[in-house]
XYZ file of N, CA and C in Angstrom:
873
model
N 50.237 1.742 27.382
C 50.804 2.637 26.364
C 50.624 2.001 24.982
N 50.113 2.803 24.007
C 49.853 2.303 22.652
C 51.150 2.310 21.858
N 51.495 1.169 21.290
C 52.753 1.066 20.537
C 52.603 1.634 19.142
N 53.724 1.957 18.523
C 53.716 2.453 17.137
C 53.186 1.368 16.207
N 53.523 0.106 16.539
C 53.033 -1.019 15.716
C 51.506 -1.063 15.689
N 50.819 -0.854 16.866
C 49.357 -0.883 16.937
C 48.741 0.222 16.099
N 49.337 1.407 16.147
C 48.807 2.525 15.360
C 48.891 2.252 13.871
N 50.008 1.632 13.468
C 50.184 1.349 12.043
C 49.179 0.313 11.561
N 48.932 -0.728 12.395
C 47.970 -1.758 12.015
C 46.570 -1.177 11.909
N 46.194 -0.299 12.867
C 44.880 0.333 12.833
C 44.696 1.195 11.609
N 45.759 1.913 11.239
C 45.669 2.774 10.065
C 45.488 1.972 8.790
N 46.105 0.804 8.757
C 45.971 -0.028 7.560
C 44.598 -0.680 7.455
N 44.010 -1.032 8.631
C 42.718 -1.700 8.621
C 41.549 -0.747 8.393
N 41.683 0.496 8.815
C 40.556 1.440 8.755
C 39.961 1.592 7.376
N 40.771 1.809 6.330
C 40.167 1.947 4.999
C 39.407 0.697 4.571
N 39.941 -0.475 4.952
C 39.275 -1.708 4.558
C 37.911 -1.837 5.223
N 37.818 -1.389 6.491
C 36.560 -1.473 7.199
C 35.525 -0.506 6.641
N 35.975 0.635 6.186
C 35.059 1.651 5.679
C 34.671 1.430 4.225
N 35.498 0.744 3.493
C 35.319 0.650 2.060
C 33.982 0.064 1.624
N 33.482 -1.054 2.205
C 32.237 -1.644 1.678
C 31.069 -0.682 1.676
N 30.812 0.037 2.776
C 29.690 0.966 2.829
C 29.944 2.183 1.973
N 31.196 2.663 1.984
C 31.507 3.891 1.261
C 31.428 3.689 -0.241
N 31.794 2.484 -0.712
C 31.846 2.256 -2.142
C 30.516 1.815 -2.740
N 29.545 1.356 -1.887
C 28.244 0.931 -2.403
C 27.430 2.126 -2.877
N 26.693 2.004 -3.970
C 25.830 3.106 -4.432
C 24.699 3.356 -3.454
N 24.169 4.585 -3.463
C 23.099 4.970 -2.533
C 21.883 4.076 -2.687
N 21.546 3.661 -3.920
C 20.364 2.842 -4.142
C 20.477 1.481 -3.470
N 21.727 1.011 -3.291
C 21.917 -0.293 -2.667
C 21.859 -0.214 -1.159
N 22.267 0.922 -0.600
C 22.270 1.057 0.859
C 20.928 1.514 1.389
N 20.122 2.220 0.572
C 18.821 2.701 1.020
C 17.795 1.579 0.922
N 16.912 1.511 1.889
C 15.861 0.502 1.898
C 14.792 0.861 0.876
N 14.384 -0.101 0.065
C 13.347 0.147 -0.935
C 12.025 0.443 -0.243
N 11.359 1.499 -0.671
C 10.080 1.906 -0.076
C 8.960 1.095 -0.717
N 8.056 0.520 0.084
C 6.907 -0.184 -0.489
C 6.130 0.725 -1.431
N 5.792 0.195 -2.588
C 5.129 0.984 -3.628
C 3.818 0.311 -4.019
N 2.723 1.076 -3.960
C 1.407 0.541 -4.307
C 1.313 0.301 -5.809
N 0.876 -0.898 -6.201
C 0.787 -1.218 -7.621
C -0.629 -1.584 -8.064
N -1.558 -1.803 -7.123
C -2.918 -2.156 -7.516
C -3.884 -1.925 -6.365
N -5.106 -1.514 -6.718
C -6.218 -1.406 -5.766
C -7.404 -2.117 -6.396
N -8.030 -3.023 -5.654
C -9.183 -3.733 -6.196
C -10.146 -4.095 -5.070
N -11.374 -4.317 -5.441
C -12.408 -4.702 -4.470
C -13.342 -5.692 -5.118
N -13.865 -6.611 -4.305
C -14.770 -7.621 -4.850
C -15.641 -8.171 -3.718
N -16.672 -8.891 -4.118
C -17.605 -9.493 -3.174
C -17.151 -10.902 -2.827
N -17.138 -11.225 -1.536
C -16.846 -12.565 -1.049
C -17.943 -12.938 -0.050
N -18.087 -14.211 0.293
C -19.166 -14.605 1.210
C -19.169 -13.797 2.504
N -20.203 -12.982 2.683
C -20.374 -12.219 3.906
C -19.567 -10.950 4.015
N -18.673 -10.668 3.032
C -17.827 -9.477 3.132
C -17.621 -8.833 1.768
N -17.362 -7.520 1.783
C -16.767 -6.823 0.647
C -15.280 -6.721 0.952
N -14.442 -7.194 0.048
C -12.999 -7.244 0.291
C -12.277 -6.190 -0.542
N -11.532 -5.332 0.136
C -10.727 -4.289 -0.495
C -9.259 -4.659 -0.349
N -8.516 -4.640 -1.453
C -7.133 -5.106 -1.461
C -6.210 -4.022 -2.016
N -5.114 -3.773 -1.297
C -4.043 -2.887 -1.753
C -2.794 -3.749 -1.935
N -2.296 -3.823 -3.172
C -1.127 -4.661 -3.466
C 0.119 -3.795 -3.616
N 1.230 -4.241 -2.988
C 2.485 -3.486 -2.983
C 3.620 -4.317 -3.561
N 4.613 -3.622 -4.088
C 5.911 -4.236 -4.363
C 6.911 -3.682 -3.343
N 8.021 -4.350 -3.179
C 9.044 -3.982 -2.177
C 8.540 -4.165 -0.747
N 7.696 -5.162 -0.534
C 7.229 -5.421 0.817
C 6.017 -4.591 1.197
N 5.689 -4.627 2.493
C 4.503 -3.946 3.009
C 4.868 -2.705 3.820
N 4.008 -1.680 3.821
C 4.228 -0.537 4.712
C 4.302 -1.033 6.160
N 5.289 -0.589 6.928
C 5.458 -1.106 8.288
C 4.352 -0.694 9.255
N 3.691 0.438 8.961
C 2.637 0.929 9.844
C 1.383 1.220 9.038
N 0.247 0.691 9.530
C -1.038 0.907 8.854
C -2.075 1.320 9.880
N -2.885 2.309 9.523
C -3.928 2.792 10.425
C -5.244 2.873 9.656
N -6.326 2.419 10.275
C -7.669 2.527 9.692
C -8.624 3.016 10.766
N -9.489 3.984 10.412
C -10.466 4.498 11.374
C -11.615 5.166 10.651
N -12.813 5.049 11.250
C -13.965 5.777 10.730
C -13.821 7.253 11.078
N -14.171 8.113 10.133
C -14.044 9.558 10.317
C -15.311 10.244 9.829
N -15.615 11.445 10.345
C -16.797 12.173 9.857
C -16.622 12.708 8.445
N -15.370 13.002 8.051
C -15.094 13.454 6.693
C -13.651 13.148 6.349
N -13.369 13.093 5.056
C -12.021 12.801 4.588
C -11.265 14.099 4.334
N -10.020 14.139 4.794
C -9.193 15.329 4.645
C -7.972 14.989 3.800
N -7.678 15.824 2.808
C -6.520 15.611 1.952
C -5.239 15.954 2.702
N -4.256 15.055 2.636
C -2.960 15.340 3.249
C -2.310 16.510 2.526
N -1.665 17.362 3.281
C -0.979 18.505 2.682
C -1.875 19.722 2.581
N -2.955 19.649 1.788
C -3.816 20.817 1.575
C -4.796 21.023 2.722
N -5.235 19.927 3.361
C -6.231 20.045 4.418
C -7.648 20.214 3.903
N -7.850 20.113 2.574
C -9.181 20.270 1.999
C -10.018 19.008 2.214
N -11.336 19.197 2.278
C -12.239 18.067 2.381
C -12.305 17.335 1.038
N -12.213 16.015 1.077
C -12.305 15.195 -0.132
C -13.681 14.545 -0.159
N -14.536 14.906 -1.123
C -15.887 14.314 -1.150
C -15.850 12.845 -1.536
N -16.670 12.048 -0.870
C -16.850 10.651 -1.228
C -18.269 10.265 -0.835
N -19.024 9.621 -1.721
C -20.405 9.250 -1.392
C -20.438 8.086 -0.404
N -21.469 8.084 0.427
C -21.632 6.996 1.364
C -22.129 7.474 2.710
N -22.738 6.551 3.463
C -23.233 6.866 4.805
C -22.128 6.797 5.837
N -21.007 6.147 5.513
C -19.866 6.041 6.423
C -18.581 6.199 5.624
N -17.540 6.714 6.300
C -16.256 6.967 5.641
C -15.135 6.372 6.476
N -14.325 5.529 5.865
C -13.175 4.929 6.532
C -11.905 5.537 5.957
N -11.033 6.046 6.835
C -9.752 6.614 6.416
C -8.657 5.580 6.630
N -7.814 5.397 5.624
C -6.695 4.457 5.678
C -5.399 5.221 5.449
N -4.376 4.921 6.269
C -3.073 5.566 6.095
C -1.982 4.509 6.148
N -1.115 4.529 5.144
C 0.019 3.620 5.067
C 1.298 4.455 5.166
N 2.078 4.215 6.207
C 3.279 5.012 6.440
C 4.504 4.333 5.824
N 5.477 5.165 5.422
C 6.682 4.693 4.728
C 6.292 3.920 3.476
N 5.425 4.532 2.685
C 4.965 3.922 1.435
C 4.669 5.025 0.436
N 4.564 4.654 -0.820
C 4.211 5.627 -1.844
C 3.419 4.952 -2.953
N 2.728 5.799 -3.738
C 1.935 5.288 -4.845
C 2.300 5.954 -6.157
N 3.520 6.439 -6.273
C 3.963 7.132 -7.489
C 5.371 6.685 -7.854
N 5.723 6.917 -9.121
C 7.069 6.597 -9.575
C 7.952 7.833 -9.499
N 9.165 7.734 -10.031
C 10.122 8.841 -9.921
C 9.701 10.069 -10.724
N 8.778 9.903 -11.669
C 8.298 11.053 -12.438
C 7.030 11.655 -11.835
N 6.520 11.046 -10.752
C 5.312 11.551 -10.112
C 4.034 10.887 -10.587
N 4.130 9.965 -11.552
C 2.946 9.286 -12.069
C 2.458 8.183 -11.145
N 1.160 7.946 -11.164
C 0.568 6.914 -10.317
C 1.058 5.532 -10.737
N 1.347 4.695 -9.743
C 1.776 3.320 -10.017
C 0.644 2.310 -9.809
N -0.554 2.802 -9.451
C -1.656 1.888 -9.164
C -2.915 2.188 -9.969
N -2.893 3.222 -10.805
C -4.045 3.527 -11.634
C -4.832 4.721 -11.145
N -6.151 4.684 -11.354
C -7.021 5.823 -11.054
C -7.018 6.146 -9.560
N -7.039 7.428 -9.244
C -7.038 7.857 -7.845
C -8.420 7.778 -7.214
N -9.453 7.645 -8.033
C -10.828 7.507 -7.546
C -11.510 6.420 -8.360
N -12.094 5.445 -7.681
C -12.721 4.334 -8.397
C -13.997 3.899 -7.692
N -14.985 3.545 -8.504
C -16.325 3.196 -8.025
C -16.561 1.699 -8.156
N -17.307 1.153 -7.189
C -17.639 -0.275 -7.199
C -19.139 -0.461 -7.006
N -19.700 -1.450 -7.686
C -21.125 -1.766 -7.551
C -21.297 -2.903 -6.549
N -20.783 -2.690 -5.336
C -20.815 -3.695 -4.283
C -21.841 -3.306 -3.221
N -22.307 -4.244 -2.410
C -23.285 -3.899 -1.367
C -22.770 -2.909 -0.337
N -21.474 -2.964 -0.023
C -20.929 -2.085 1.002
C -20.014 -1.005 0.474
N -18.990 -1.404 -0.259
C -18.006 -0.443 -0.775
C -18.582 0.276 -1.986
N -18.726 1.606 -1.858
C -19.250 2.427 -2.953
C -18.106 3.030 -3.761
N -17.142 3.615 -3.062
C -16.053 4.288 -3.769
C -14.789 4.314 -2.909
N -13.636 4.242 -3.578
C -12.329 4.361 -2.931
C -11.606 5.527 -3.590
N -11.065 6.438 -2.773
C -10.423 7.634 -3.306
C -9.097 7.879 -2.593
N -8.089 8.271 -3.365
C -6.809 8.641 -2.764
C -6.928 10.009 -2.111
N -6.434 10.138 -0.888
C -6.473 11.416 -0.174
C -5.089 11.960 0.113
N -4.038 11.274 -0.340
C -2.701 11.798 -0.130
C -1.621 10.810 -0.509
N -0.528 11.338 -1.051
C 0.674 10.564 -1.360
C 1.833 11.539 -1.167
N 2.159 11.776 0.099
C 2.979 12.933 0.451
C 3.873 12.598 1.639
N 5.162 12.901 1.509
C 6.131 12.671 2.576
C 6.078 11.233 3.091
N 6.094 10.288 2.142
C 6.120 8.855 2.436
C 4.912 8.378 3.228
N 3.785 9.094 3.099
C 2.527 8.653 3.703
C 1.483 8.560 2.599
N 0.923 7.372 2.438
C -0.053 7.108 1.388
C -1.415 6.935 2.053
N -2.405 7.748 1.629
C -3.706 7.778 2.307
C -4.851 7.537 1.331
N -5.888 6.845 1.826
C -7.080 6.576 1.044
C -8.318 6.733 1.919
N -9.449 6.996 1.264
C -10.727 7.019 1.946
C -11.682 6.070 1.256
N -12.542 5.433 2.044
C -13.518 4.487 1.508
C -14.912 4.969 1.860
N -15.754 5.173 0.838
C -17.152 5.509 1.062
C -17.975 4.242 1.119
N -18.724 4.069 2.215
C -19.463 2.835 2.452
C -20.958 3.098 2.549
N -21.754 2.104 2.173
C -23.204 2.236 2.263
C -23.671 2.274 3.707
N -22.890 1.686 4.617
C -23.267 1.617 6.022
C -22.020 1.422 6.875
N -22.023 1.958 8.077
C -20.909 1.742 8.994
C -21.000 0.325 9.550
N -19.992 -0.480 9.268
C -20.012 -1.897 9.641
C -18.668 -2.283 10.262
N -18.615 -3.415 10.957
C -17.322 -3.905 11.448
C -16.403 -4.242 10.273
N -15.113 -4.073 10.483
C -14.144 -4.397 9.443
C -12.913 -5.046 10.075
N -12.144 -5.728 9.250
C -10.903 -6.356 9.706
C -9.802 -6.062 8.698
N -8.674 -5.530 9.186
C -7.537 -5.251 8.312
C -6.418 -6.237 8.632
N -5.863 -6.873 7.584
C -4.792 -7.837 7.786
C -3.897 -7.846 6.546
N -2.817 -8.609 6.597
C -1.858 -8.625 5.501
C -1.709 -10.033 4.926
N -1.326 -10.083 3.662
C -1.018 -11.322 2.963
C 0.286 -11.129 2.200
N 0.943 -12.228 1.876
C 2.210 -12.156 1.152
C 2.128 -12.942 -0.149
N 3.153 -12.716 -0.976
C 3.309 -13.412 -2.268
C 2.058 -13.302 -3.139
N 1.692 -12.104 -3.603
C 2.364 -10.820 -3.417
C 1.961 -10.132 -2.114
N 2.669 -9.040 -1.792
C 2.411 -8.293 -0.566
C 1.108 -7.516 -0.698
N 0.183 -7.775 0.245
C -1.122 -7.131 0.177
C -1.612 -6.717 1.560
N -2.298 -5.573 1.594
C -3.075 -5.171 2.762
C -4.536 -5.362 2.396
N -5.258 -6.098 3.215
C -6.642 -6.455 2.927
C -7.544 -5.870 3.999
N -8.679 -5.310 3.575
C -9.698 -4.830 4.505
C -10.998 -5.520 4.146
N -11.518 -6.314 5.076
C -12.791 -7.004 4.892
C -13.889 -6.259 5.641
N -14.943 -5.869 4.922
C -16.087 -5.190 5.523
C -17.241 -6.183 5.647
N -17.766 -6.340 6.843
C -18.880 -7.257 7.054
C -20.136 -6.727 6.386
N -20.735 -7.528 5.533
C -21.953 -7.121 4.827
C -23.034 -8.159 5.134
N -23.716 -7.974 6.270
C -24.730 -8.925 6.669
C -26.139 -8.426 6.478
N -26.286 -7.302 5.801
C -27.608 -6.699 5.641
C -28.185 -7.023 4.265
N -29.477 -6.825 4.142
C -30.185 -7.085 2.878
C -30.100 -5.874 1.965
N -29.985 -6.099 0.680
C -30.019 -5.025 -0.308
C -31.056 -5.334 -1.369
N -31.484 -4.294 -2.072
C -32.391 -4.449 -3.205
C -31.790 -3.690 -4.392
N -32.077 -4.117 -5.613
C -31.513 -3.422 -6.774
C -32.303 -2.162 -7.140
N -31.585 -1.099 -7.452
C -32.188 0.121 -7.996
C -31.373 0.530 -9.219
N -31.838 1.581 -9.888
C -31.153 2.043 -11.091
C -30.522 3.411 -10.873
N -29.333 3.582 -11.418
C -28.703 4.891 -11.524
C -28.547 5.178 -13.014
N -28.876 6.394 -13.428
C -28.899 6.736 -14.855
C -27.694 7.608 -15.219
N -26.884 7.097 -16.152
C -25.695 7.807 -16.594
C -25.786 8.173 -18.070
N -25.032 9.186 -18.461
C -24.978 9.597 -19.851
C -24.261 8.528 -20.662
N -24.880 8.129 -21.760
C -24.311 7.112 -22.643
C -23.666 7.819 -23.827
N -22.358 8.031 -23.774
C -21.676 8.839 -24.790
C -21.878 8.339 -26.220
N -21.849 7.016 -26.457
C -22.091 6.596 -27.854
C -23.474 6.981 -28.368
N -24.420 7.232 -27.446
C -25.795 7.560 -27.853
C -26.225 8.918 -27.298
N -25.254 9.787 -27.007
C -25.529 11.096 -26.404
C -26.620 11.839 -27.171
N -27.607 12.495 -26.495
C -27.680 12.692 -25.040
C -28.541 11.664 -24.315
N -28.522 10.439 -24.727
C -29.334 9.397 -24.105
C -28.760 9.006 -22.738
N -29.657 8.563 -21.866
C -29.261 8.041 -20.565
C -29.375 6.522 -20.582
N -28.493 5.883 -19.815
C -28.543 4.429 -19.694
C -28.596 4.057 -18.213
N -29.471 3.136 -17.867
C -29.627 2.709 -16.477
C -28.679 1.556 -16.168
N -28.048 1.628 -14.979
C -27.248 0.517 -14.474
C -27.803 0.123 -13.107
N -27.634 -1.124 -12.747
C -28.178 -1.626 -11.491
C -27.181 -1.442 -10.351
N -27.716 -1.055 -9.187
C -26.901 -0.894 -7.987
C -27.642 -1.489 -6.786
N -26.905 -2.136 -5.862
C -27.538 -2.642 -4.642
C -27.617 -1.538 -3.587
N -28.790 -1.354 -2.982
C -28.944 -0.351 -1.922
C -29.698 -0.970 -0.752
N -29.596 -0.305 0.392
C -30.201 -0.817 1.615
C -31.602 -0.232 1.785
N -32.647 -1.082 1.829
C -33.996 -0.563 2.069
C -34.155 -0.181 3.540
N -35.098 0.713 3.872
C -36.111 1.264 2.977
C -35.681 2.552 2.276
N -34.480 3.069 2.561
C -34.057 4.355 1.979
C -33.489 4.145 0.580
N -34.325 3.645 -0.316
C -33.830 3.287 -1.634
C -33.510 4.504 -2.504
N -34.291 5.578 -2.380
C -34.006 6.786 -3.160
C -32.693 7.414 -2.712
N -32.495 7.443 -1.417
C -31.238 7.966 -0.872
C -30.058 7.125 -1.358
N -30.220 5.808 -1.314
C -29.155 4.928 -1.781
C -28.873 5.097 -3.260
N -29.908 5.313 -4.050
C -29.727 5.511 -5.490
C -28.912 6.766 -5.774
N -29.159 7.838 -4.998
C -28.395 9.067 -5.208
C -26.937 8.904 -4.798
N -26.682 8.160 -3.736
C -25.296 7.877 -3.363
C -24.567 7.194 -4.509
N -25.220 6.213 -5.102
C -24.602 5.480 -6.213
C -24.459 6.348 -7.452
N -25.428 7.232 -7.672
C -25.343 8.135 -8.811
C -24.126 9.037 -8.700
N -23.934 9.643 -7.518
C -22.817 10.566 -7.348
C -21.463 9.859 -7.309
N -21.476 8.549 -7.088
C -20.222 7.795 -7.180
C -19.776 7.639 -8.630
N -20.737 7.754 -9.549
C -20.407 7.649 -10.961
C -20.285 6.216 -11.433
N -19.933 6.026 -12.708
C -19.824 4.686 -13.282
C -18.605 3.929 -12.739
N -18.665 2.611 -12.793
C -17.504 1.786 -12.484
C -16.500 1.895 -13.638
N -15.312 1.326 -13.436
C -14.289 1.375 -14.488
C -14.777 0.686 -15.759
N -15.455 -0.442 -15.608
C -15.962 -1.158 -16.788
C -17.045 -0.349 -17.498
N -17.894 0.323 -16.718
C -18.951 1.137 -17.316
C -18.375 2.358 -18.019
N -17.335 2.944 -17.455
C -16.676 4.074 -18.120
C -16.050 3.623 -19.442
N -15.473 2.430 -19.428
C -14.861 1.914 -20.648
C -15.899 1.717 -21.752
N -17.152 1.474 -21.360
C -18.222 1.289 -22.346
C -18.837 2.613 -22.788
N -18.383 3.737 -22.181
C -18.847 5.043 -22.616
C -19.775 5.771 -21.668
N -20.025 5.234 -20.486
C -20.924 5.897 -19.540
C -20.188 6.984 -18.763
N -20.907 8.089 -18.499
C -20.329 9.219 -17.772
C -21.369 9.824 -16.838
N -20.880 10.501 -15.797
C -21.748 11.259 -14.905
C -21.374 12.722 -15.021
N -22.326 13.562 -15.420
C -22.099 15.003 -15.545
C -22.535 15.648 -14.230
N -21.571 16.038 -13.389
C -21.947 16.564 -12.065
C -22.237 18.059 -12.058
N -21.891 18.767 -13.134
C -22.162 20.216 -13.243
C -21.626 20.990 -12.036
N -20.522 20.524 -11.480
C -19.919 21.207 -10.341
C -20.443 20.758 -8.992
N -21.447 19.910 -8.968
C -21.988 19.415 -7.694
C -21.034 18.385 -7.107
N -20.730 18.521 -5.820
C -19.857 17.563 -5.142
C -20.645 16.477 -4.420
N -21.964 16.626 -4.415
C -22.830 15.676 -3.730
C -24.126 16.366 -3.359
N -24.775 15.869 -2.314
C -26.006 16.501 -1.851
C -26.052 16.410 -0.332
N -26.681 17.401 0.271
C -26.745 17.463 1.734
C -28.043 16.915 2.288
N -29.086 16.899 1.459
C -30.392 16.457 1.956
C -31.285 16.015 0.805
N -32.102 15.005 1.087
C -33.130 14.552 0.142
C -34.411 14.324 0.930
N -35.502 14.930 0.478
C -36.814 14.686 1.084
C -37.802 14.325 -0.011
N -38.783 13.495 0.333
C -39.852 13.139 -0.602
C -41.176 13.294 0.126
N -41.983 14.250 -0.334
C -43.282 14.521 0.270
C -44.299 14.788 -0.818
N -45.444 14.110 -0.745
C -46.519 14.300 -1.723
C -46.015 14.166 -3.163
N -45.171 13.171 -3.364
C -44.609 12.836 -4.677
C -43.662 13.907 -5.228
N -43.200 14.800 -4.359
C -42.202 15.801 -4.755
C -40.894 15.490 -4.042
N -39.856 15.191 -4.817
C -38.519 14.976 -4.256
C -37.755 16.296 -4.295
N -37.132 16.628 -3.190
C -36.316 17.851 -3.100
C -34.879 17.448 -2.790
N -33.969 17.840 -3.695
C -32.560 17.490 -3.570
C -31.753 18.771 -3.372
N -30.971 18.813 -2.307
C -30.149 19.982 -1.993
C -28.698 19.655 -2.316
N -28.177 20.262 -3.375
C -26.841 19.960 -3.860
C -25.778 20.720 -3.076
N -24.566 20.182 -3.096
C -23.407 20.863 -2.532
C -22.430 21.171 -3.666
N -21.583 22.146 -3.434
C -20.623 22.545 -4.457
C -21.103 23.729 -5.272
N -20.245 24.198 -6.173
C -20.560 25.341 -7.027
C -21.238 24.846 -8.302
N -22.554 24.769 -8.233
C -23.331 24.160 -9.321
C -23.562 25.168 -10.445
N -23.243 24.766 -11.663
C -23.512 25.621 -12.821
C -23.517 24.767 -14.081
N -24.285 25.226 -15.073
C -24.429 24.451 -16.303
C -23.253 24.635 -17.245
N -22.589 25.790 -17.171
C -21.516 26.077 -18.112
C -22.007 26.230 -19.530
N -23.308 26.551 -19.682
C -23.886 26.719 -21.010
C -24.401 25.434 -21.632
N -24.246 24.310 -20.912
C -24.675 23.019 -21.463
C -26.164 22.794 -21.229
N -26.799 22.109 -22.170
C -28.212 21.766 -22.000
C -28.382 20.474 -21.203
N -27.351 19.629 -21.188
C -27.383 18.405 -20.402
C -26.607 18.659 -19.110
N -27.260 18.486 -17.969
C -26.637 18.770 -16.675
C -26.935 17.650 -15.683
N -26.483 17.859 -14.475
C -26.748 16.907 -13.396
C -28.247 16.718 -13.176
N -29.053 17.720 -13.551
C -30.499 17.611 -13.388
C -31.073 16.450 -14.195
N -30.513 16.178 -15.376
C -30.994 15.054 -16.180
C -30.794 13.728 -15.452
N -29.631 13.568 -14.822
C -29.355 12.359 -14.048
C -30.309 12.242 -12.854
N -30.482 13.347 -12.138
C -31.301 13.320 -10.927
C -32.762 13.016 -11.243
N -33.291 13.653 -12.264
C -34.694 13.427 -12.623
C -34.957 11.967 -12.973
N -34.103 11.402 -13.826
C -34.323 10.017 -14.253
C -34.149 9.041 -13.092
N -33.130 9.266 -12.267
C -32.845 8.340 -11.164
C -33.937 8.381 -10.106
N -34.449 9.559 -9.781
C -35.458 9.668 -8.728
C -36.854 9.276 -9.214
N -37.141 9.515 -10.481
C -38.495 9.217 -10.984
C -38.728 7.736 -11.266
N -37.717 6.909 -11.033
C -37.945 5.465 -11.127
C -38.808 4.966 -9.970
N -38.881 5.761 -8.886
C -39.628 5.342 -7.709
C -41.076 5.829 -7.805
N -42.055 4.988 -7.486
C -43.460 5.385 -7.593
C -43.848 6.511 -6.638
N -43.025 6.762 -5.636
C -43.321 7.844 -4.685
C -42.870 9.208 -5.202
N -42.212 9.251 -6.363
C -41.682 10.509 -6.902
C -42.264 10.780 -8.288
N -42.899 11.942 -8.423
C -43.417 12.373 -9.723
C -42.728 13.641 -10.201
N -42.312 14.501 -9.260
C -41.626 15.739 -9.602
C -40.331 15.848 -8.793
N -39.344 16.510 -9.381
C -38.039 16.668 -8.717
C -37.675 18.143 -8.691
N -37.423 18.648 -7.507
C -36.977 20.034 -7.342
C -35.531 20.020 -6.836
N -34.656 20.662 -7.589
C -33.228 20.643 -7.309
C -32.809 22.018 -6.790
N -32.132 22.017 -5.660
C -31.683 23.252 -5.015
C -30.165 23.367 -5.096
N -29.672 24.597 -5.195
C -28.220 24.808 -5.163
C -27.742 24.839 -3.713
N -26.447 25.093 -3.518
C -25.875 25.074 -2.168
C -26.419 26.180 -1.284
N -26.975 27.241 -1.903
C -27.575 28.335 -1.144
C -29.033 28.045 -0.802
N -29.544 26.889 -1.211
C -30.924 26.519 -0.907
C -31.942 27.155 -1.817
N -31.550 27.480 -3.066
C -32.453 28.166 -3.983
C -32.783 27.289 -5.187
N -34.043 27.347 -5.602
C -34.508 26.739 -6.835
C -35.535 27.678 -7.442
N -35.802 27.569 -8.735
C -36.630 28.571 -9.404
C -38.124 28.445 -9.083
N -38.608 27.234 -8.864
C -40.027 27.023 -8.559
C -40.147 26.125 -7.323
N -39.930 26.689 -6.145
C -39.951 25.862 -4.928
C -41.325 25.291 -4.594
N -42.388 25.956 -5.019
C -43.730 25.477 -4.708
C -44.403 24.837 -5.900
N -45.488 24.101 -5.626
C -46.295 23.532 -6.702
C -45.785 22.188 -7.187
N -46.628 21.554 -7.999
C -46.304 20.248 -8.556
C -45.621 20.424 -9.910
N -44.313 20.546 -9.880
C -43.541 20.725 -11.105
C -42.079 20.426 -10.813
N -41.348 20.141 -11.873
C -39.899 20.025 -11.726
C -39.308 21.425 -11.586
N -38.125 21.506 -10.976
C -37.482 22.808 -10.819
C -35.980 22.622 -10.690
N -35.244 23.587 -11.249
C -33.775 23.599 -11.114
C -33.342 24.975 -10.642
N -32.173 25.107 -10.059
C -31.680 26.443 -9.712
C -31.315 27.207 -10.978
N -31.291 28.498 -10.887
C -30.984 29.337 -12.052
C -29.627 29.002 -12.644
N -28.681 28.593 -11.795
C -27.319 28.311 -12.265
C -27.259 27.110 -13.204
N -28.286 26.268 -13.227
C -28.290 25.125 -14.135
C -28.997 25.415 -15.457
N -29.475 26.639 -15.628
C -30.011 27.016 -16.924
C -28.880 27.127 -17.936
N -29.108 26.738 -19.208
C -28.048 26.838 -20.226
C -27.548 28.266 -20.419
């Protein structure tokens, strides 16, 4: 039988037991969510190293896998990224934005002039799931691991293949409409194909800071490139149009492809497979790229 004395003691102790949790602010009781603060990539002996740096610790769950295409979280739309292989990365219970919705790690899409890593793009920051895609020059073995002080997720891509330098031509804004060539490493013998991958990746952050730009004219990439009898044929993807401009993606493509001795003329096709002069030895663009 419970005595009156026991009930009174329990009643007196209950508020004291509840008080610490009840009186603490929500921010103190809630666990801080890991927040992405930096993305960087660099060349190391035998590997291209991609690093994601976090504050508030590391995401507890990380997944990496090769995929045929990148899908945006939430919308389900395809996210274009140049490269022969695509790696999808997902960090759970993490975010890359602040309380106002602004990015805490910088640009959502960034290009690198590395042998393996071509471009890294954000594919989602939604419902505490942070997602990225990596466009690679080749499908290679990789290793994902973590480091501390500061908290980092690292992905090392094995780069044991040979590369050769080629040029990608970008618009030089200080000297517009001039083009400027930058060097990129590509895997032989498909050097023209590799050059176009690098072209569609656009300038690196340092090159953009110096004024270089890529005018894609609505093209999201290309589906096919052939070179026969010194005629290169490029089949673009996306809704290609000039918008009335005289400088278009065709200027980039012509300069980049004609650096190769096997190419004298460039014929550019839209997504419907149409160009104005499909036959003969001449350059050609689709009607939509006319000013």
